[in-house]
CSV table of C-alpha atoms in Angstrom, one decimal:
chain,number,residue,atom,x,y,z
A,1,UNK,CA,-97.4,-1.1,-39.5
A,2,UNK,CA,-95.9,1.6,-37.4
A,3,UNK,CA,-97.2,4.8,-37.0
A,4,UNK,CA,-93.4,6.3,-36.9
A,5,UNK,CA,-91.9,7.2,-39.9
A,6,UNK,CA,-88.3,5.5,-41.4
A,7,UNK,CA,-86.3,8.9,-41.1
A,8,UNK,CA,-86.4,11.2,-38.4
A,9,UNK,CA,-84.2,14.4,-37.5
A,10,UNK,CA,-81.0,13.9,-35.6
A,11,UNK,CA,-81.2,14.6,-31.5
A,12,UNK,CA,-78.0,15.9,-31.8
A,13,UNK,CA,-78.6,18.8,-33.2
A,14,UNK,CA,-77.3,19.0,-36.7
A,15,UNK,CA,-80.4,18.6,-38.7
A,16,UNK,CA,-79.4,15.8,-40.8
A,17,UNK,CA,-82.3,12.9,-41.3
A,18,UNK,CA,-81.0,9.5,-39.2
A,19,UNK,CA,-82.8,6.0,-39.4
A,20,UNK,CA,-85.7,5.8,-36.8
A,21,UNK,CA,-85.0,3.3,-34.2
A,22,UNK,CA,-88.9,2.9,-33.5
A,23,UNK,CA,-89.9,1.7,-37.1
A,24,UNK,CA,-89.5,-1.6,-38.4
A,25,UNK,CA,-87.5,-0.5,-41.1
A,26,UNK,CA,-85.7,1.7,-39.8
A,27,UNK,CA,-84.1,-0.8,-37.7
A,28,UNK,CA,-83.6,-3.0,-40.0
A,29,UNK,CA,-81.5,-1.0,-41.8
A,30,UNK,CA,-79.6,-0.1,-38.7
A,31,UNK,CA,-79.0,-3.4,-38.4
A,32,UNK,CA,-78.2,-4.1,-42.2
A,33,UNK,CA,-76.5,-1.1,-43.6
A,34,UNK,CA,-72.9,-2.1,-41.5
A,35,UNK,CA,-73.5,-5.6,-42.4
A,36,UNK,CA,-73.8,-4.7,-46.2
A,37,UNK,CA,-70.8,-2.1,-45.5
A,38,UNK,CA,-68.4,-5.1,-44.5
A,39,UNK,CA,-69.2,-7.3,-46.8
A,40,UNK,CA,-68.6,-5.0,-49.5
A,41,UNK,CA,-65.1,-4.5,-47.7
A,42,UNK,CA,-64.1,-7.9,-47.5
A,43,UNK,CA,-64.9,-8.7,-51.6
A,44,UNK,CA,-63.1,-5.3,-52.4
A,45,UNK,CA,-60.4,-6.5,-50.4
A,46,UNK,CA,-60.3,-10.0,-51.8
A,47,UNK,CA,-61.1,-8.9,-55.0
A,48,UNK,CA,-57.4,-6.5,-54.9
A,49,UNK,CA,-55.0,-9.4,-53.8
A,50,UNK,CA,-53.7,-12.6,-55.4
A,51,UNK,CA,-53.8,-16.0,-54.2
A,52,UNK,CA,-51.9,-18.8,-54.7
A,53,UNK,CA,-54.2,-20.5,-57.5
A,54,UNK,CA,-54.8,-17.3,-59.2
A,55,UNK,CA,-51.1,-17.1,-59.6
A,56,UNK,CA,-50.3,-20.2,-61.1
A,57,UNK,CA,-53.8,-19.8,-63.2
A,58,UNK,CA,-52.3,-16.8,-64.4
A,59,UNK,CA,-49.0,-17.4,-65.6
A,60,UNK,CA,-50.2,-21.1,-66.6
A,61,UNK,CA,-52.0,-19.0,-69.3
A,62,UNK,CA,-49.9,-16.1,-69.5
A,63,UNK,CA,-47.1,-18.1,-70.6
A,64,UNK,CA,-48.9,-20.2,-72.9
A,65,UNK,CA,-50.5,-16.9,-74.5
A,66,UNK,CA,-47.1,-15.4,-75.2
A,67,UNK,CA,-45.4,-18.6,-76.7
A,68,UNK,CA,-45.7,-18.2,-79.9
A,69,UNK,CA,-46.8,-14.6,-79.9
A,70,UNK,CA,-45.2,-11.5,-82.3
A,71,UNK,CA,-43.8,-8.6,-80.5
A,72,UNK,CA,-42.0,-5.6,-82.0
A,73,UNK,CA,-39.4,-5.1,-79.7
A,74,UNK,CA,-35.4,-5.0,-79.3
A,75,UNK,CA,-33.3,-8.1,-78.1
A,76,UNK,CA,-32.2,-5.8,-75.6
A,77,UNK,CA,-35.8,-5.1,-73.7
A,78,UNK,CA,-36.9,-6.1,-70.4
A,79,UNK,CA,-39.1,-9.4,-71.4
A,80,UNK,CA,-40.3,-8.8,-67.7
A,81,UNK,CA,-42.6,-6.1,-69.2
A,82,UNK,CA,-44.4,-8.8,-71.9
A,83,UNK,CA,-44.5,-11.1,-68.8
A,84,UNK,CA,-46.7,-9.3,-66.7
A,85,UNK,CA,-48.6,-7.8,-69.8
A,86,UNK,CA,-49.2,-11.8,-70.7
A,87,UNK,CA,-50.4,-12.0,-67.6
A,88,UNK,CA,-52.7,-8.8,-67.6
A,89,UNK,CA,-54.2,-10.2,-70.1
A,90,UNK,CA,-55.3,-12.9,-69.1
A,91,UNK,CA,-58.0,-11.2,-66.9
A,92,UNK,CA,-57.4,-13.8,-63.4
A,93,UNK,CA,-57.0,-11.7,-60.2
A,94,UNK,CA,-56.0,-8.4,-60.0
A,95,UNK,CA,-55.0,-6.2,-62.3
A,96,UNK,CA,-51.4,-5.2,-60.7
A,97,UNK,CA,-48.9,-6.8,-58.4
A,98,UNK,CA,-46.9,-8.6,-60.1
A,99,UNK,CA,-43.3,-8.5,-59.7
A,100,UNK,CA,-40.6,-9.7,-62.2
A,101,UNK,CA,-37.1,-9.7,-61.3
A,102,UNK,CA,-34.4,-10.7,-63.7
A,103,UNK,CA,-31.9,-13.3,-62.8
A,104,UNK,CA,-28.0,-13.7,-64.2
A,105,UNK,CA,-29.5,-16.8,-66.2
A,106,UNK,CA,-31.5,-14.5,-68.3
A,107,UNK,CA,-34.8,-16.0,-66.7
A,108,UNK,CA,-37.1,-14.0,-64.4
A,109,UNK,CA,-38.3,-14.9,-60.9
A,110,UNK,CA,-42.3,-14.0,-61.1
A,111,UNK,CA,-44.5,-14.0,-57.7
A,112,UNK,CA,-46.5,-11.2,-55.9
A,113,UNK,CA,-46.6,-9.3,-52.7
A,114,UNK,CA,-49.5,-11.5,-51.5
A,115,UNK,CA,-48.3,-14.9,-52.0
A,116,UNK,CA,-45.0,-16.9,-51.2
A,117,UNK,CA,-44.6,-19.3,-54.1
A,118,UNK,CA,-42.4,-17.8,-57.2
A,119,UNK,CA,-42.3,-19.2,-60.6
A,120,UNK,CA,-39.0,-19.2,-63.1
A,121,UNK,CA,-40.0,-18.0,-66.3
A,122,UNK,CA,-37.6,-18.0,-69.2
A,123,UNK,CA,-38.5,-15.9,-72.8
A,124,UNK,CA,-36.4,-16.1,-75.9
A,125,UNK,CA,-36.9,-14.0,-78.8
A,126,UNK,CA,-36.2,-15.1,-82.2
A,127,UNK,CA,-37.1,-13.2,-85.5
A,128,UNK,CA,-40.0,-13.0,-86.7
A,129,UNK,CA,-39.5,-15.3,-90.3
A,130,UNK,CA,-42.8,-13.6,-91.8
A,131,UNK,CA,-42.9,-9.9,-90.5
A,132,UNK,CA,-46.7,-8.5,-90.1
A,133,UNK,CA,-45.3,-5.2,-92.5
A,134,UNK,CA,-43.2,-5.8,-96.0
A,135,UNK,CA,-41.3,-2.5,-96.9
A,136,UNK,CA,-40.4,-3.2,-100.7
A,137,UNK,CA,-36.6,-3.5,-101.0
A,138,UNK,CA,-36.0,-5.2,-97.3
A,139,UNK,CA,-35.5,-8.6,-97.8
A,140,UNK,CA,-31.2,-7.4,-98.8
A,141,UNK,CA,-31.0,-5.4,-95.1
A,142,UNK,CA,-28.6,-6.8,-92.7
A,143,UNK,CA,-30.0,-8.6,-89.7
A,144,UNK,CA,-30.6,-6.0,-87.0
A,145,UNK,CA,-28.6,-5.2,-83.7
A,146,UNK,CA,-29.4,-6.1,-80.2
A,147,UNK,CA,-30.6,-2.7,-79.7
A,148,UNK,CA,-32.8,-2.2,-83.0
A,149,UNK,CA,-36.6,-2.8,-83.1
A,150,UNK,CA,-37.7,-5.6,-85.0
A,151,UNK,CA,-40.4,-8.2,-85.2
A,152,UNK,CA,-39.9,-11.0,-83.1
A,153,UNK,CA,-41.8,-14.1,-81.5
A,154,UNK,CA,-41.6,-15.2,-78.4
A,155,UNK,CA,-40.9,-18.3,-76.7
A,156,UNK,CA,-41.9,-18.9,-72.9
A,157,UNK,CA,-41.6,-21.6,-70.7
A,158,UNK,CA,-42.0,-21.5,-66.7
A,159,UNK,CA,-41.5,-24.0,-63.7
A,160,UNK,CA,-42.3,-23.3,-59.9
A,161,UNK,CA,-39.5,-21.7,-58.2
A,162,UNK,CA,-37.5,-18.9,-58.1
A,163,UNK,CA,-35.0,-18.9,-61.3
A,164,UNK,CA,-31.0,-20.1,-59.8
């Protein structure tokens, strides 16, 4: 083993402690620490952007996990908001980037920054026929307005492409 030890002062002047180019170790972790340092940069950065199967993945799931589910909401919301929540939720890729744009057809175009495909993705709202909350004295109210919260469940369905 070398006589010289792993850290040595800097040449240059400013005190600080600097790996030792003479011992063994020391130059292995010259050698290593950038190598570790880029690698950890290249999963951060593929770890922050979708890809084109983590997409589809996604809303594949996304859509099947909101189908069905109960929202308390108005018939007037953005559905694009439960869309990319459904797909949140879902835990594939990253936790942002997705973009929902509503279309005259009442669907919504779906895709990311990082990839080129788009998927149509259509939500209907209907209300909900067993509310998760009974107020005594209810069941006479009138249906509520487009603009009213109420219990709802949704209905999704998607297919590759942009919506037309």
């Amino acid at each position: 083993m070398s006589e010289e030890p792993v850290f040595v002062r800097s040449a240059w002047g400013t005190g600080r402690y600097v790996y030792n180019h003479r011992n063994p170790v020391g130059l292995a972790l010259i050698v290593l620490a950038p190598l570790i340092a880029l690698g950890v940069m290249f999963g951060m950065q593929a770890e922050s952007t979708w890809s084109e199967g983590e997409i589809r993945d996604a809303l594949r799931q996304g859509v099947a996990n909101l189908d069905g589910k109960g929202h308390y909401t108005s018939l007037d919301s953005d559905r694009g908001s439960l869309i990319v929540e459904a797909i949140r939720e879902t835990g594939i890729g990253p936790r942002y980037g997705v973009e929902t744009h509503k279309e005259e057809n009442g669907g919504y175009t779906v895709g990311t920054e990082d990839t080129d495909t788009e998927y149509c993705v259509h939500v209907t709202l209907t209300p909900d026929p067993e509310p998760p909350v009974m107020i005594p004295g209810t069941e006479d109210l009138p249906p509520p307005g487009p603009d009213m919260l109420d219990f709802y469940v949704s209905h999704a369905t998607f297919s590759k492409g942009a919506c037309r």
